[in-house]
Amino acid sequence: MSLRDHSDDRSKWASYAPLLLLLLIFLGALGFALAKSSALERDMRIAATQNMLWVVTQTQMELLVLTLAASSPVGDDAEIARRFDLTLARLNLMSQGPQARYLDDIGHLQSVQGMSDALLTLDPVALGHSPDLHAALSDLGQSLHPQINRIANDVMTTDWDKAATRLDDYRATQQVVIFSVAFALLAALAVSWLLLRNQRKLHLAQLARLRAASLLEQERSTSAMYRDFAAIVSHQMRTPLSLIDSAMHRLSRKGTDVTAQDVAERRVIVADAVGRLTRLVDTVLLLAKLDTDQLQARFAPISMRSAVTSLVGEAQARHPDRELRLSCAEGPLVALGDLHLVGHILDNLLSNAIKYSQAGTPIELRVFAQGQTIACAVTDQGAGIHNQDLPRLFDRYYRGNDGGAGHGTGLGLAVAHELTELLGGRLTVETWAGKGSVFTLWLPVAAQEQEVVHE
Amino acid sequence: MATTQIIAAALVLLAVARTATAEIPILTLTGAVNGAPVSLTRSALKDLPQHELATSTSVTDGTPVFEGFLMRDLLSEYQSSGETVVAVALNDYQINIPVSGFERFDVIGALYKDGQTLSPRDKGPIWIVYPRDDHGELQDIRYDTRWVWQLVALHVE
């Protein structure tokens, strides 16, 4: 058993191995796409903050304004000083940090530093304002313009180049992302498919197991049923047969001394035993027909009044010591059914009532109409039926846990119930512990114009 | 227009600054502040509690150490009652900054960088510096525009 389990485990893992691989590919592809787009985002953020073109343009503009201020015939010292500072600040900005590296890359860092130095040689704070200084500043500004223009040009073309490269990168990344996501999607689909397939396999295997188990169970219960059937039927036959046997023995022992009364006494016993045997064989035959679907009900209207009268009469003849009461309601009590089968059902209910109640207590059969049904209620004053026996009362071979039940075959009520269903009726039971039970057969009312079959 | 007035005021201050060397006002406060317009000298700004802040910037390398006053200290010193500050730079650059940012972050008006006085020839006299290394959300181009350098005037609205 344990060996088998191990190999099962291994095969289970083996079936999940491609799944794991696909999952890894899926995660890898997604991770790659994520890393690519994150790098792109970082690059764009840096590019956005750098904005070198803006820095150069600002410098260009400040230099221009300084040149204009210095060229003005009425030199405003404060304004010139302010513009001088601003121009210098912009040139400083260009020669620091990331800006300096950028300019170094395109070969302009030296010229920017040179511009700064040149400007500082005309520092109004150090030299003091004078028309000559202003004129020199104006000349310097004009001479620097071509240089700063060239830097602006180069920065612009470099920026455009970079933007184009970045766009290429972006497109490539986009393709990688699309490819990765598509790949991940395919992997996910494959994973789902594998999972579903495995699950289906498991499900089918489980179904097969269940089916095999249920077939086995069915087989067991069938053979058990036949075993029960043979045991019970043979047991039930033995009792009447031994009664007949002993009656015959007594008569033969008496030899010629046999009186008419002796014969009459034995005749009653034998007749009773034969009656029991006949009913048993009847039941078994009905059962066989029910099981092979050979039982065809011959539906016809039945006058229940006359049917129950003859049934009670026969039962009374079999059990002269018991009190059987019959009461029929007023009006036509005509049910639709099969007279023979209805007789069998009611005979069974009456026999049970007699069998399971004390001698000296009466048995009552009441017939009445209720709605579209005719009811035949058989009441005894026996011990009643245990609650735990009720759900299985109509099951075949179920004989209850009560001591007295040991007498039955466990077939009578089952056959009665099955016949009732065949007739489209209902068989109900009400019981009170220690007081008795009422078994009621409900049959549909026959239509008025149908011809009534009498017993 | 308020801004033109501010600029005019700043220009006047600068003109004055060139002649008087000792106590030159470097920042003008206007708008919803107590006793507006307020002209503040470097020493007045240094009288505010000073803070150090080491942070990277988008225009320099490394992590310079800045030193200056907290923007919220400056505003509360002059009982500012506005929600927005219009920051104006020497080159007329101006931008609206919500005051709430000064409450949430330790934003400083830096007077020194790496121990050196910030000069108008670089990013002085005052550079608004955000603690961008301490808060991920400040590493955003929308905050970079609030790092006003060469700050000369604040108008509270």
CSV table of N, CA and C in Angstrom, one decimal, chain A residues 90-145:
chain,number,residue,atom,x,y,z
A,90,ARG,N,23.9,81.9,-14.2
A,90,ARG,CA,23.5,80.9,-15.2
A,90,ARG,C,24.8,80.2,-15.8
A,91,LEU,N,25.9,80.9,-16.0
A,91,LEU,CA,27.1,80.3,-16.5
A,91,LEU,C,27.6,79.3,-15.4
A,92,ASN,N,27.5,79.7,-14.1
A,92,ASN,CA,27.9,78.8,-13.0
A,92,ASN,C,27.0,77.5,-13.0
A,93,LEU,N,25.7,77.7,-13.2
A,93,LEU,CA,24.8,76.6,-13.3
A,93,LEU,C,25.3,75.6,-14.4
A,94,MET,N,25.7,76.2,-15.5
A,94,MET,CA,26.1,75.3,-16.6
A,94,MET,C,27.4,74.6,-16.4
A,95,SER,N,28.2,75.1,-15.5
A,95,SER,CA,29.5,74.5,-15.2
A,95,SER,C,29.5,73.6,-13.9
A,96,GLN,N,28.3,73.3,-13.5
A,96,GLN,CA,28.2,72.4,-12.3
A,96,GLN,C,27.4,71.1,-12.6
A,97,GLY,N,27.8,70.1,-11.8
A,97,GLY,CA,27.0,68.8,-11.8
A,97,GLY,C,26.7,68.2,-13.1
A,98,PRO,N,25.4,67.8,-13.2
A,98,PRO,CA,25.0,67.1,-14.4
A,98,PRO,C,25.1,68.0,-15.7
A,99,GLN,N,24.9,69.3,-15.5
A,99,GLN,CA,25.0,70.2,-16.7
A,99,GLN,C,26.4,70.2,-17.2
A,100,ALA,N,27.4,70.3,-16.3
A,100,ALA,CA,28.8,70.3,-16.7
A,100,ALA,C,29.1,69.0,-17.4
A,101,ARG,N,28.6,67.9,-16.9
A,101,ARG,CA,28.9,66.6,-17.6
A,101,ARG,C,28.3,66.6,-19.0
A,102,TYR,N,27.1,67.1,-19.1
A,102,TYR,CA,26.5,67.2,-20.4
A,102,TYR,C,27.3,68.0,-21.4
A,103,LEU,N,27.7,69.2,-20.9
A,103,LEU,CA,28.5,70.1,-21.8
A,103,LEU,C,29.8,69.5,-22.2
A,104,ASP,N,30.4,68.8,-21.2
A,104,ASP,CA,31.7,68.1,-21.4
A,104,ASP,C,31.6,67.1,-22.5
A,105,ASP,N,30.4,66.3,-22.5
A,105,ASP,CA,30.1,65.3,-23.5
A,105,ASP,C,30.1,65.9,-24.9
A,106,ILE,N,29.5,67.1,-25.0
A,106,ILE,CA,29.4,67.7,-26.4
A,106,ILE,C,30.6,68.7,-26.6
A,107,GLY,N,31.6,68.7,-25.7
A,107,GLY,CA,32.8,69.5,-25.9
A,107,GLY,C,32.6,71.0,-25.7
A,108,HIS,N,31.7,71.5,-24.8
A,108,HIS,CA,31.5,72.9,-24.7
A,108,HIS,C,31.8,73.4,-23.3
A,109,LEU,N,32.3,72.4,-22.3
A,109,LEU,CA,32.5,72.9,-21.0
A,109,LEU,C,33.6,73.9,-20.9
A,110,GLN,N,34.6,73.7,-21.6
A,110,GLN,CA,35.8,74.6,-21.6
A,110,GLN,C,35.3,76.0,-22.0
A,111,SER,N,34.5,76.1,-23.0
A,111,SER,CA,34.1,77.4,-23.5
A,111,SER,C,33.2,78.1,-22.6
A,112,VAL,N,32.4,77.4,-21.8
A,112,VAL,CA,31.5,78.0,-20.8
A,112,VAL,C,32.3,78.5,-19.7
A,113,GLN,N,33.3,77.7,-19.2
A,113,GLN,CA,34.2,78.2,-18.2
A,113,GLN,C,35.0,79.4,-18.6
A,114,GLY,N,35.4,79.4,-19.9
A,114,GLY,CA,36.1,80.6,-20.5
A,114,GLY,C,35.2,81.8,-20.5
A,115,MET,N,33.9,81.6,-20.7
A,115,MET,CA,33.0,82.8,-20.7
A,115,MET,C,32.8,83.3,-19.3
A,116,SER,N,32.8,82.5,-18.4
A,116,SER,CA,32.7,82.9,-17.0
A,116,SER,C,33.9,83.7,-16.6
A,117,ASP,N,35.1,83.2,-16.9
A,117,ASP,CA,36.3,83.9,-16.6
A,117,ASP,C,36.4,85.2,-17.2
A,118,ALA,N,36.0,85.3,-18.5
A,118,ALA,CA,36.0,86.5,-19.3
A,118,ALA,C,35.1,87.6,-18.6
A,119,LEU,N,33.9,87.1,-18.2
A,119,LEU,CA,33.0,88.0,-17.6
A,119,LEU,C,33.5,88.6,-16.3
A,120,LEU,N,34.2,87.7,-15.5
A,120,LEU,CA,34.7,88.1,-14.2
A,120,LEU,C,35.8,89.1,-14.3
A,121,THR,N,36.5,89.2,-15.5
A,121,THR,CA,37.5,90.2,-15.6
A,121,THR,C,36.9,91.6,-15.7
A,122,LEU,N,35.5,91.7,-15.9
A,122,LEU,CA,34.8,93.0,-15.9
A,122,LEU,C,33.8,93.1,-14.8
A,123,ASP,N,34.2,92.5,-13.6
A,123,ASP,CA,33.3,92.5,-12.5
A,123,ASP,C,33.0,93.9,-11.9
A,124,PRO,N,31.8,94.5,-12.1
A,124,PRO,CA,31.5,95.8,-11.6
A,124,PRO,C,31.7,96.0,-10.1
A,125,VAL,N,31.6,94.9,-9.3
A,125,VAL,CA,31.7,95.0,-7.9
A,125,VAL,C,33.2,95.2,-7.6
A,126,ALA,N,34.1,94.6,-8.3
A,126,ALA,CA,35.5,94.7,-8.1
A,126,ALA,C,36.1,96.0,-8.7
A,127,LEU,N,35.6,96.3,-9.9
A,127,LEU,CA,36.1,97.5,-10.6
A,127,LEU,C,35.4,98.8,-10.5
A,128,GLY,N,34.1,98.7,-10.0
A,128,GLY,CA,33.3,99.9,-9.9
A,128,GLY,C,32.7,100.3,-11.3
A,129,HIS,N,31.5,100.8,-11.2
A,129,HIS,CA,30.8,101.2,-12.5
A,129,HIS,C,31.4,102.4,-13.1
A,130,SER,N,31.5,102.3,-14.5
A,130,SER,CA,32.0,103.4,-15.2
A,130,SER,C,31.5,103.2,-16.7
A,131,PRO,N,31.4,104.3,-17.4
A,131,PRO,CA,30.9,104.1,-18.8
A,131,PRO,C,31.9,103.2,-19.6
A,132,ASP,N,33.2,103.2,-19.3
A,132,ASP,CA,34.1,102.4,-20.0
A,132,ASP,C,33.8,100.9,-19.7
A,133,LEU,N,33.6,100.6,-18.4
A,133,LEU,CA,33.4,99.2,-18.0
A,133,LEU,C,32.1,98.8,-18.7
A,134,HIS,N,31.0,99.6,-18.7
A,134,HIS,CA,29.8,99.3,-19.4
A,134,HIS,C,30.0,99.0,-20.8
A,135,ALA,N,30.8,99.8,-21.5
A,135,ALA,CA,31.1,99.6,-22.9
A,135,ALA,C,31.8,98.3,-23.2
A,136,ALA,N,32.8,98.0,-22.2
A,136,ALA,CA,33.6,96.8,-22.3
A,136,ALA,C,32.6,95.6,-22.2
A,137,LEU,N,31.7,95.7,-21.2
A,137,LEU,CA,30.7,94.6,-20.9
A,137,LEU,C,29.9,94.4,-22.2
A,138,SER,N,29.5,95.5,-22.8
A,138,SER,CA,28.6,95.4,-24.0
A,138,SER,C,29.4,94.7,-25.1
A,139,ASP,N,30.7,95.1,-25.3
A,139,ASP,CA,31.5,94.4,-26.3
A,139,ASP,C,31.6,92.9,-26.1
A,140,LEU,N,31.9,92.6,-24.8
A,140,LEU,CA,32.1,91.2,-24.4
A,140,LEU,C,30.9,90.4,-24.7
A,141,GLY,N,29.7,91.0,-24.2
A,141,GLY,CA,28.4,90.3,-24.4
A,141,GLY,C,28.2,90.0,-25.9
A,142,GLN,N,28.5,91.0,-26.8
A,142,GLN,CA,28.3,90.8,-28.2
A,142,GLN,C,29.2,89.7,-28.7
A,143,SER,N,30.5,89.7,-28.2
A,143,SER,CA,31.4,88.7,-28.7
A,143,SER,C,31.1,87.3,-28.2
A,144,LEU,N,30.4,87.2,-27.1
A,144,LEU,CA,30.1,85.9,-26.5
A,144,LEU,C,28.9,85.3,-27.2
A,145,HIS,N,28.0,86.1,-27.8
A,145,HIS,CA,26.8,85.6,-28.4
A,145,HIS,C,26.9,84.5,-29.3
